[in-house]
């Protein structure tokens, strides 16, 4: 019998092949970066081309090429699934000597990017357990990173809490800040079986940086409930440190901290590092072996000297922070100019870190999903806010009123895009 043109997919297969928000986002991004160069690309989370970083990477890659033995070893060998032993030792030493964390290489596991780390972590810690029990991942602050939404092998993995909205300089300044509603978090912990608490810091999409106090409180809550706290440090401290407000790096024995090379400017190397209790690090290692045998090792070789010297901690303060902070400041200035002129009711989340402006268009009149389509026709790519509120079980109009804009792209594109968004928002309200 000839094979069917469309073989039947398993339940897990179907779950992983639905048209997820992240697939659409990555498709749009990929097209815009390759076949539609005229698109003003404010979607996606691609890091900017930062010349000083690009130069560093080129010089270091040349160094590897010039050292034939190191180069051949890098391309010609599988690493152990936990990661390159010299890299793991250097990373553990750096974190221990700089921050005093009680960790060694046994607390680390390298993965193929942070995205893969989250797939492993959510699969390990949430879903169906022995005796039919179900556990969820608690997201203490929605909106949260779109890339989590469709992860794991089971549906309905997340429960999220709506935050308080604060206006630190008064509402007329049009800058708001989300703050964790700890009462809501405590209520969920009481009501539901939770396998882990997870937050990104800075948060993608809003650019919110949880305060040290909020992180400590979450860590205490996690510890008192006996669950891990996952801190997603894709943009934060200790590296890449794209943060515009002071905040301390944090790790504790029940904390799983994920670090990644992507936002340093190396997303193509697909390299992340999970810092975790030993049992979690070795579980991740086992999963890496099953799924992919070993990790991509180019990123680890590339940054190794900067991890050994500690220089990797300086790229943020010296290069990345000034670059992205200026992008953020400039975007707010243009937003103020165009949206005030268009008489659109707008506000932005305080830009405390990462690459995004989180724009709140109150009384927009149409969902931002629809605004996204209209903007795409005018060659502006954004991410509609709806995707970031997964796990919330209540309806909240706010979820249909926000847009995430990657403002780290070239100034002309960002300026033109903001002017077009203001125009479309004004039309939507007419
Ligand atoms: C908050 C957050 N976490 C994790 C990731 C995953 O990044 P990567 O897999 O490139 O490390 C991203 C990427 O945009 C992100 O924004």
Coordinates of C-alpha atoms and ligand atoms in Angstrom, one line a residue:
X1 CA 0.0 0.0 0.0
X2 CA 1.5 3.4 -0.9
X3 CA 2.1 5.6 2.1
X4 CA -0.7 8.2 2.8
X5 CA 0.1 11.7 1.4
X6 CA -0.6 13.0 4.9
X7 CA 0.3 10.6 7.6
X8 CA -1.7 10.8 10.8
X9 CA 0.0 12.8 13.5
X10 CA 0.0 11.7 17.2
X11 CA -1.6 13.9 19.8
X12 CA 1.8 15.3 20.8
X13 CA 2.6 15.8 17.1
X14 CA -0.6 17.8 16.6
X15 CA 0.2 19.9 19.7
X16 CA 3.6 20.8 18.4
X17 CA 2.5 21.5 14.8
X18 CA -0.5 23.8 15.5
X19 CA -0.1 27.3 14.0
X20 CA 1.4 28.8 17.2
X21 CA 2.0 32.5 17.8
X22 CA 5.7 31.8 18.0
X23 CA 5.7 30.1 14.6
X24 CA 3.9 33.0 12.9
X25 CA 6.3 35.4 14.6
X26 CA 9.4 33.5 13.5
X27 CA 8.0 33.1 10.0
X28 CA 7.3 36.9 9.7
X29 CA 10.7 37.7 11.1
X30 CA 12.5 35.2 8.8
X31 CA 10.7 36.6 5.7
X32 CA 11.3 40.2 6.7
X33 CA 15.0 39.5 7.2
X34 CA 15.4 37.6 3.9
X35 CA 12.9 38.2 1.1
X36 CA 11.1 41.4 2.2
X37 CA 13.8 43.9 3.0
X38 CA 11.4 46.8 2.6
X39 CA 9.5 45.7 5.6
X40 CA 10.0 47.9 8.7
X41 CA 10.8 45.1 11.1
X42 CA 9.6 45.9 14.6
X43 CA 8.5 42.3 15.2
X44 CA 10.7 39.5 16.6
X45 CA 13.4 39.7 19.2
X46 CA 16.4 39.8 16.9
X47 CA 19.3 41.7 18.5
X48 CA 20.5 44.8 16.7
X49 CA 23.7 44.8 14.7
X50 CA 25.9 46.5 17.2
X51 CA 29.1 47.4 15.4
X52 CA 31.4 47.1 18.4
X53 CA 30.1 43.6 19.2
X54 CA 30.3 42.5 15.6
X55 CA 33.9 43.5 15.4
X56 CA 34.7 41.6 18.6
X57 CA 33.0 38.4 17.2
X58 CA 34.9 38.7 13.8
X59 CA 38.3 39.1 15.5
X60 CA 37.6 36.2 17.8
X61 CA 36.4 34.0 15.0
X62 CA 39.6 34.8 13.0
X63 CA 41.6 33.8 16.0
X64 CA 39.9 30.4 16.1
X65 CA 40.5 30.0 12.3
X66 CA 44.1 30.9 12.7
X67 CA 44.5 28.3 15.4
X68 CA 44.0 25.2 13.2
X69 CA 43.9 22.7 16.1
X70 CA 41.3 24.6 18.1
X71 CA 39.2 25.1 15.0
X72 CA 39.3 21.5 14.0
X73 CA 38.4 20.4 17.5
X74 CA 35.5 22.8 17.6
X75 CA 34.0 21.5 14.3
X76 CA 35.2 17.9 14.4
X77 CA 34.0 16.7 17.9
X78 CA 30.8 16.1 19.8
X79 CA 30.8 17.7 23.2
X80 CA 29.4 15.9 26.2
X81 CA 25.7 16.6 26.4
X82 CA 26.1 18.8 29.4
X83 CA 28.3 21.2 27.5
X84 CA 32.0 21.8 26.8
X85 CA 33.9 20.9 30.0
X86 CA 36.3 23.8 29.9
X87 CA 33.4 26.2 29.2
X88 CA 31.3 24.8 32.1
X89 CA 34.3 25.2 34.5
X90 CA 35.0 28.7 33.3
X91 CA 31.3 29.7 33.6
X92 CA 30.9 28.2 37.1
X93 CA 34.1 29.8 38.3
X94 CA 33.1 33.2 37.0
X95 CA 29.6 33.1 38.6
X96 CA 31.1 31.8 41.9
X97 CA 33.9 34.2 42.2
X98 CA 31.9 37.3 41.0
X99 CA 28.6 36.7 42.9
X100 CA 29.6 34.2 45.6
X101 CA 27.0 31.7 44.4
X102 CA 27.6 28.2 45.7
X103 CA 27.8 26.5 42.4
X104 CA 30.2 24.3 40.4
X105 CA 30.0 22.8 36.9
X106 CA 27.6 20.2 38.2
X107 CA 25.0 23.0 38.5
X108 CA 25.2 24.0 34.8
X109 CA 23.8 22.6 31.6
X110 CA 24.2 24.1 28.1
X111 CA 21.3 23.9 25.8
X112 CA 20.5 24.8 22.2
X113 CA 19.4 28.3 23.1
X114 CA 17.2 29.4 26.0
X115 CA 14.1 28.4 24.1
X116 CA 15.1 24.7 24.2
X117 CA 15.9 25.1 27.9
X118 CA 12.4 26.2 28.6
X119 CA 10.9 23.3 26.6
X120 CA 12.9 20.9 28.8
X121 CA 12.1 22.8 32.0
X122 CA 8.4 23.1 31.5
X123 CA 8.2 19.4 30.3
X124 CA 10.1 18.3 33.5
X125 CA 8.2 20.4 36.0
X126 CA 4.6 20.7 34.8
X127 CA 1.9 18.5 33.2
X128 CA 0.6 15.1 34.3
X129 CA 2.3 13.5 37.3
X130 CA 1.9 10.1 39.0
X131 CA -1.5 9.4 40.5
X132 CA -3.2 11.6 37.9
X133 CA -2.1 14.9 39.5
X134 CA -1.5 17.9 37.3
X135 CA 0.8 20.7 37.9
X136 CA 1.1 24.1 36.1
X137 CA 3.7 26.7 35.6
X138 CA 2.8 29.9 37.5
X139 CA 3.6 33.1 35.7
X140 CA 3.3 35.8 38.4
X141 CA 3.1 38.6 35.9
X142 CA 1.2 38.6 32.6
X143 CA 2.1 39.8 29.9
X144 CA 4.9 37.2 29.6
X145 CA 7.2 35.9 26.8
X146 CA 5.2 34.6 23.8
X147 CA 7.8 31.9 23.3
X148 CA 6.6 30.0 26.4
X149 CA 2.9 29.9 25.3
X150 CA 3.0 26.7 23.2
X151 CA 5.8 24.9 24.9
X152 CA 5.6 21.5 26.6
X153 CA 4.0 18.3 25.5
X154 CA 0.6 19.0 27.1
X155 CA -2.0 21.7 26.8
X156 CA -3.0 24.2 29.4
X157 CA 0.4 24.3 31.1
X158 CA 0.3 27.9 32.4
X159 CA -1.6 30.0 34.9
X160 CA -0.8 33.7 34.9
X161 CA -1.6 36.6 37.3
X162 CA -2.7 40.0 36.2
X163 CA -0.4 42.7 37.6
X164 CA -1.1 46.1 39.3
X165 CA -0.6 49.0 36.9
X166 CA 1.4 51.8 38.5
X167 CA 2.1 55.3 37.1
X168 CA 5.4 56.2 38.7
X169 CA 5.4 59.8 37.4
X170 CA 1.6 60.3 37.3
X171 CA -0.7 59.2 34.5
X172 CA -0.2 62.4 32.5
X173 CA 3.5 61.4 31.9
X174 CA 2.0 58.4 29.9
X175 CA 4.6 55.9 31.4
X176 CA 3.3 53.0 33.4
X177 CA 4.9 50.0 35.2
X178 CA 3.6 46.6 36.0
X179 CA 4.0 45.4 39.5
X180 CA 3.4 41.8 40.7
X181 CA 0.1 41.4 42.6
X182 CA 1.5 39.1 45.4
X183 CA -2.0 38.5 46.8
X184 CA -3.1 37.1 43.4
X185 CA 0.1 35.0 43.3
X186 CA -0.5 33.6 46.8
X187 CA -4.1 32.8 46.0
X188 CA -3.0 30.8 42.9
X189 CA -0.4 28.9 45.0
X190 CA -3.1 28.0 47.5
X191 CA -5.6 27.0 44.9
X192 CA -3.6 25.2 42.2
X193 CA -0.8 22.6 42.1
X194 CA 2.2 24.5 40.8
X195 CA 5.3 22.8 39.5
X196 CA 7.4 26.0 39.0
X197 CA 7.2 29.8 39.1
X198 CA 8.6 31.4 36.0
X199 CA 9.4 35.0 35.0
X200 CA 11.6 36.8 32.5
X201 CA 13.7 39.7 33.8
X202 CA 13.7 42.1 32.0
X203 CA 10.3 40.9 30.8
X204 CA 9.7 40.3 27.2
X205 CA 7.4 42.0 26.0
X206 CA 7.1 45.0 28.4
X207 CA 10.7 45.8 29.3
X208 CA 9.8 45.6 32.9
X209 CA 12.6 44.7 35.3
X210 CA 11.3 43.1 38.4
X211 CA 12.8 44.9 41.4
X212 CA 15.3 43.1 43.7
X213 CA 12.5 43.1 46.3
X214 CA 10.0 41.4 44.0
X215 CA 12.6 38.8 43.0
X216 CA 13.4 38.1 46.7
X217 CA 9.7 37.8 47.5
X218 CA 9.1 35.4 44.6
X219 CA 12.2 33.3 45.7
X220 CA 10.9 33.1 49.3
X221 CA 7.4 32.1 48.1
X222 CA 8.9 29.4 45.8
X223 CA 11.1 28.2 48.6
X224 CA 8.2 28.0 51.1
X225 CA 6.1 26.0 48.5
X226 CA 9.0 23.8 47.6
X227 CA 8.9 24.7 43.9
X228 CA 11.7 26.1 41.7
X229 CA 11.7 29.7 40.6
X230 CA 12.8 30.0 37.0
X231 CA 14.4 33.3 36.2
X232 CA 14.7 33.9 32.5
X233 CA 17.6 36.1 32.0
X234 CA 17.6 36.4 28.2
X235 CA 18.3 40.1 28.4
X236 CA 19.3 40.6 32.1
X237 CA 22.2 40.5 34.5
X238 CA 24.9 39.2 34.8
X239 CA 25.0 39.1 30.9
X240 CA 24.0 40.4 28.4
X241 CA 22.8 43.0 30.9
X242 CA 20.6 45.1 28.6
X243 CA 19.1 46.9 31.6
X244 CA 18.6 50.6 32.2
X245 CA 17.8 50.4 35.9
X246 CA 19.9 49.0 38.7
X247 CA 19.1 45.4 39.5
X248 CA 21.1 42.6 41.2
X249 CA 21.8 39.2 39.6
X250 CA 20.0 36.5 41.6
X251 CA 20.5 32.9 42.3
X252 CA 19.6 30.7 45.2
X253 CA 19.5 26.9 45.7
X254 CA 15.8 26.7 44.5
X255 CA 16.4 29.0 41.6
X256 CA 16.8 28.0 37.9
X257 CA 18.6 30.9 36.1
X258 CA 18.8 30.7 32.4
X259 CA 21.5 32.7 30.5
X260 CA 21.9 32.9 26.8
X261 CA 24.4 34.2 24.3
X262 CA 21.7 35.3 21.9
X263 CA 21.1 38.9 23.1
X264 CA 24.8 39.5 23.2
X265 CA 24.5 39.4 19.5
X266 CA 25.0 35.7 18.9
X267 CA 21.5 34.1 18.3
X268 CA 22.9 32.1 15.4
X269 CA 25.1 30.1 17.8
X270 CA 22.0 28.8 19.7
X271 CA 23.7 28.7 23.0
X272 CA 22.2 29.0 26.5
X273 CA 23.4 28.0 30.0
X274 CA 21.0 26.8 32.7
X275 CA 22.2 27.4 36.3
X276 CA 20.3 25.1 38.5
X277 CA 20.2 22.7 41.4
X278 CA 22.3 19.6 40.4
X279 CA 19.2 17.4 39.9
X280 CA 17.8 19.8 37.3
X281 CA 21.1 20.4 35.5
X282 CA 21.6 16.6 35.1
X283 CA 18.0 16.1 34.0
X284 CA 18.6 18.8 31.3
X285 CA 21.8 17.0 30.3
X286 CA 19.9 13.7 29.9
X287 CA 17.2 15.4 27.8
X288 CA 19.9 17.0 25.5
X289 CA 21.4 13.6 24.9
X290 CA 18.1 12.1 23.9
X291 CA 16.9 15.0 21.7
X292 CA 20.1 16.1 20.1
X293 CA 23.1 14.0 21.4
X294 CA 25.1 17.2 22.1
X295 CA 24.9 21.0 21.9
X296 CA 26.1 23.4 19.3
X297 CA 29.6 24.2 20.5
X298 CA 30.7 27.1 18.3
X299 CA 29.2 29.7 20.7
X300 CA 31.0 28.2 23.7
X301 CA 34.4 28.3 21.9
X302 CA 33.8 31.8 20.7
X303 CA 33.1 33.3 24.1
X304 CA 35.4 31.1 26.2
X305 CA 38.2 33.6 26.7
X306 CA 35.7 36.3 27.7
X307 CA 34.2 33.9 30.3
X308 CA 37.6 33.0 31.6
X309 CA 38.7 36.6 31.9
X310 CA 35.3 37.9 33.1
X311 CA 35.1 40.3 30.2
X312 CA 31.7 38.9 29.2
X313 CA 30.3 40.9 32.2
X314 CA 31.6 44.2 30.7
X315 CA 29.9 44.0 27.3
X316 CA 26.5 45.0 28.9
X317 CA 27.6 48.1 30.8
X318 CA 30.2 49.3 28.2
X319 CA 28.5 48.5 24.9
X320 CA 25.0 47.1 24.9
X321 CA 23.3 49.1 27.6
X322 CA 24.2 52.5 26.1
X323 CA 23.2 51.3 22.6
X324 CA 19.8 49.9 23.5
X325 CA 19.0 52.6 26.1
X326 CA 19.4 55.3 23.5
X327 CA 17.2 53.3 21.1
X328 CA 14.5 53.1 23.8
X329 CA 14.7 56.8 24.7
X330 CA 14.5 57.8 21.1
X331 CA 11.5 55.6 20.4
X332 CA 9.6 57.2 23.3
X333 CA 10.4 60.6 22.0
X334 CA 9.0 59.8 18.6
X335 CA 6.0 58.0 20.1
X336 CA 5.2 61.2 22.0
X337 CA 5.6 63.3 18.9
X338 CA 3.5 61.2 16.5
X339 CA 0.8 59.9 18.9
X340 CA 0.1 63.3 20.5
X341 CA -0.1 64.8 17.0
X342 CA -2.5 62.0 15.9
X343 CA -4.6 62.6 19.1
X344 CA -4.4 58.9 20.0
X345 CA -4.6 57.9 23.7
X346 CA -1.3 56.1 24.3
X347 CA 1.0 55.1 27.1
X348 CA 4.3 53.1 27.2
X349 CA 5.6 50.7 29.8
X350 CA 8.7 52.1 31.5
X351 CA 11.6 51.1 29.4
X352 CA 13.8 49.4 32.0
X353 CA 15.6 46.9 29.8
X354 CA 15.5 44.5 26.7
X355 CA 14.8 45.7 23.1
X356 CA 11.1 46.5 23.2
X357 CA 8.7 49.3 23.6
X358 CA 5.4 48.0 25.0
X359 CA 2.8 50.4 23.7
X360 CA -0.7 50.6 25.3
X361 CA -3.4 52.1 23.0
X362 CA -6.4 52.7 25.1
X363 CA -9.8 52.7 23.5
X364 CA -8.2 51.6 20.2
X365 CA -11.6 50.4 18.8
X366 CA -10.1 47.2 17.2
X367 CA -8.1 44.4 18.7
X368 CA -4.3 44.8 18.2
X369 CA -4.5 41.5 16.2
X370 CA -6.5 43.5 13.5
X371 CA -4.1 46.5 13.8
X372 CA -1.2 44.1 13.2
X373 CA -2.8 43.0 9.8
X374 CA -3.4 46.6 8.8
X375 CA 0.1 47.5 9.7
X376 CA 1.6 44.6 7.7
X377 CA -0.2 45.9 4.6
X378 CA 1.7 49.2 5.2
X379 CA 5.0 47.3 5.6
X380 CA 5.3 47.6 9.3
X381 CA 5.8 44.5 11.3
X382 CA 4.9 44.5 15.0
X383 CA 3.7 41.8 17.5
X384 CA 0.1 42.2 18.7
X385 CA -0.2 42.1 22.4
X386 CA -2.9 39.4 22.6
X387 CA -0.3 36.6 22.4
X388 CA 1.5 37.6 25.6
X389 CA -1.5 37.1 28.0
X390 CA -1.7 33.3 27.8
X391 CA -2.6 31.6 31.1
X392 CA -4.9 34.4 32.3
X393 CA -8.4 33.0 32.8
X394 CA -10.2 36.3 33.1
X395 CA -11.0 38.6 30.2
X396 CA -9.0 41.8 30.5
X397 CA -9.5 44.5 27.8
X398 CA -5.9 45.5 28.3
X399 CA -4.8 42.3 26.5
X400 CA -6.3 43.7 23.2
X401 CA -4.8 47.1 23.5
X402 CA -1.0 46.6 23.5
X403 CA 1.6 46.2 20.8
X404 CA 5.2 45.0 21.2
X405 CA 7.7 47.0 19.1
X406 CA 11.3 46.0 18.7
X407 CA 12.9 49.4 18.7
X408 CA 16.5 48.3 18.4
X409 CA 16.3 48.3 14.6
X410 CA 17.7 51.1 12.4
X411 CA 16.5 54.6 13.4
X412 CA 14.8 55.4 10.0
X413 CA 12.7 52.3 10.1
X414 CA 11.6 52.8 13.7
X415 CA 10.7 56.4 13.2
X416 CA 8.7 55.7 10.0
X417 CA 7.0 52.7 11.6
X418 CA 5.9 54.8 14.7
X419 CA 4.5 57.4 12.4
X420 CA 2.5 54.8 10.5
X421 CA 1.3 53.1 13.7
X422 CA 0.1 56.4 15.0
X423 CA -1.8 57.1 11.8
X424 CA -3.4 53.6 11.7
X425 CA -4.4 53.8 15.4
X426 CA -6.0 57.2 14.7
X427 CA -8.0 55.7 11.7
X428 CA -9.1 52.7 13.9
X429 CA -10.6 55.1 16.4
X430 CA -12.6 57.1 13.8
Ligands
LIG1 C1 12.4 36.3 27.3 C2 13.1 35.4 26.4 N1 13.4 34.2 26.8 C3 14.0 33.3 26.0 C4 14.3 33.6 24.7 C5 15.0 32.6 23.9 O1 16.1 33.0 23.3 P1 17.3 32.0 22.8 O2 16.6 30.7 22.5 O3 17.8 32.7 21.6 O4 18.3 31.9 23.9 C6 13.9 34.8 24.2 C7 14.2 35.2 22.8 O5 13.7 36.2 22.2 C8 13.3 35.8 25.1 O6 12.9 37.0 24.6

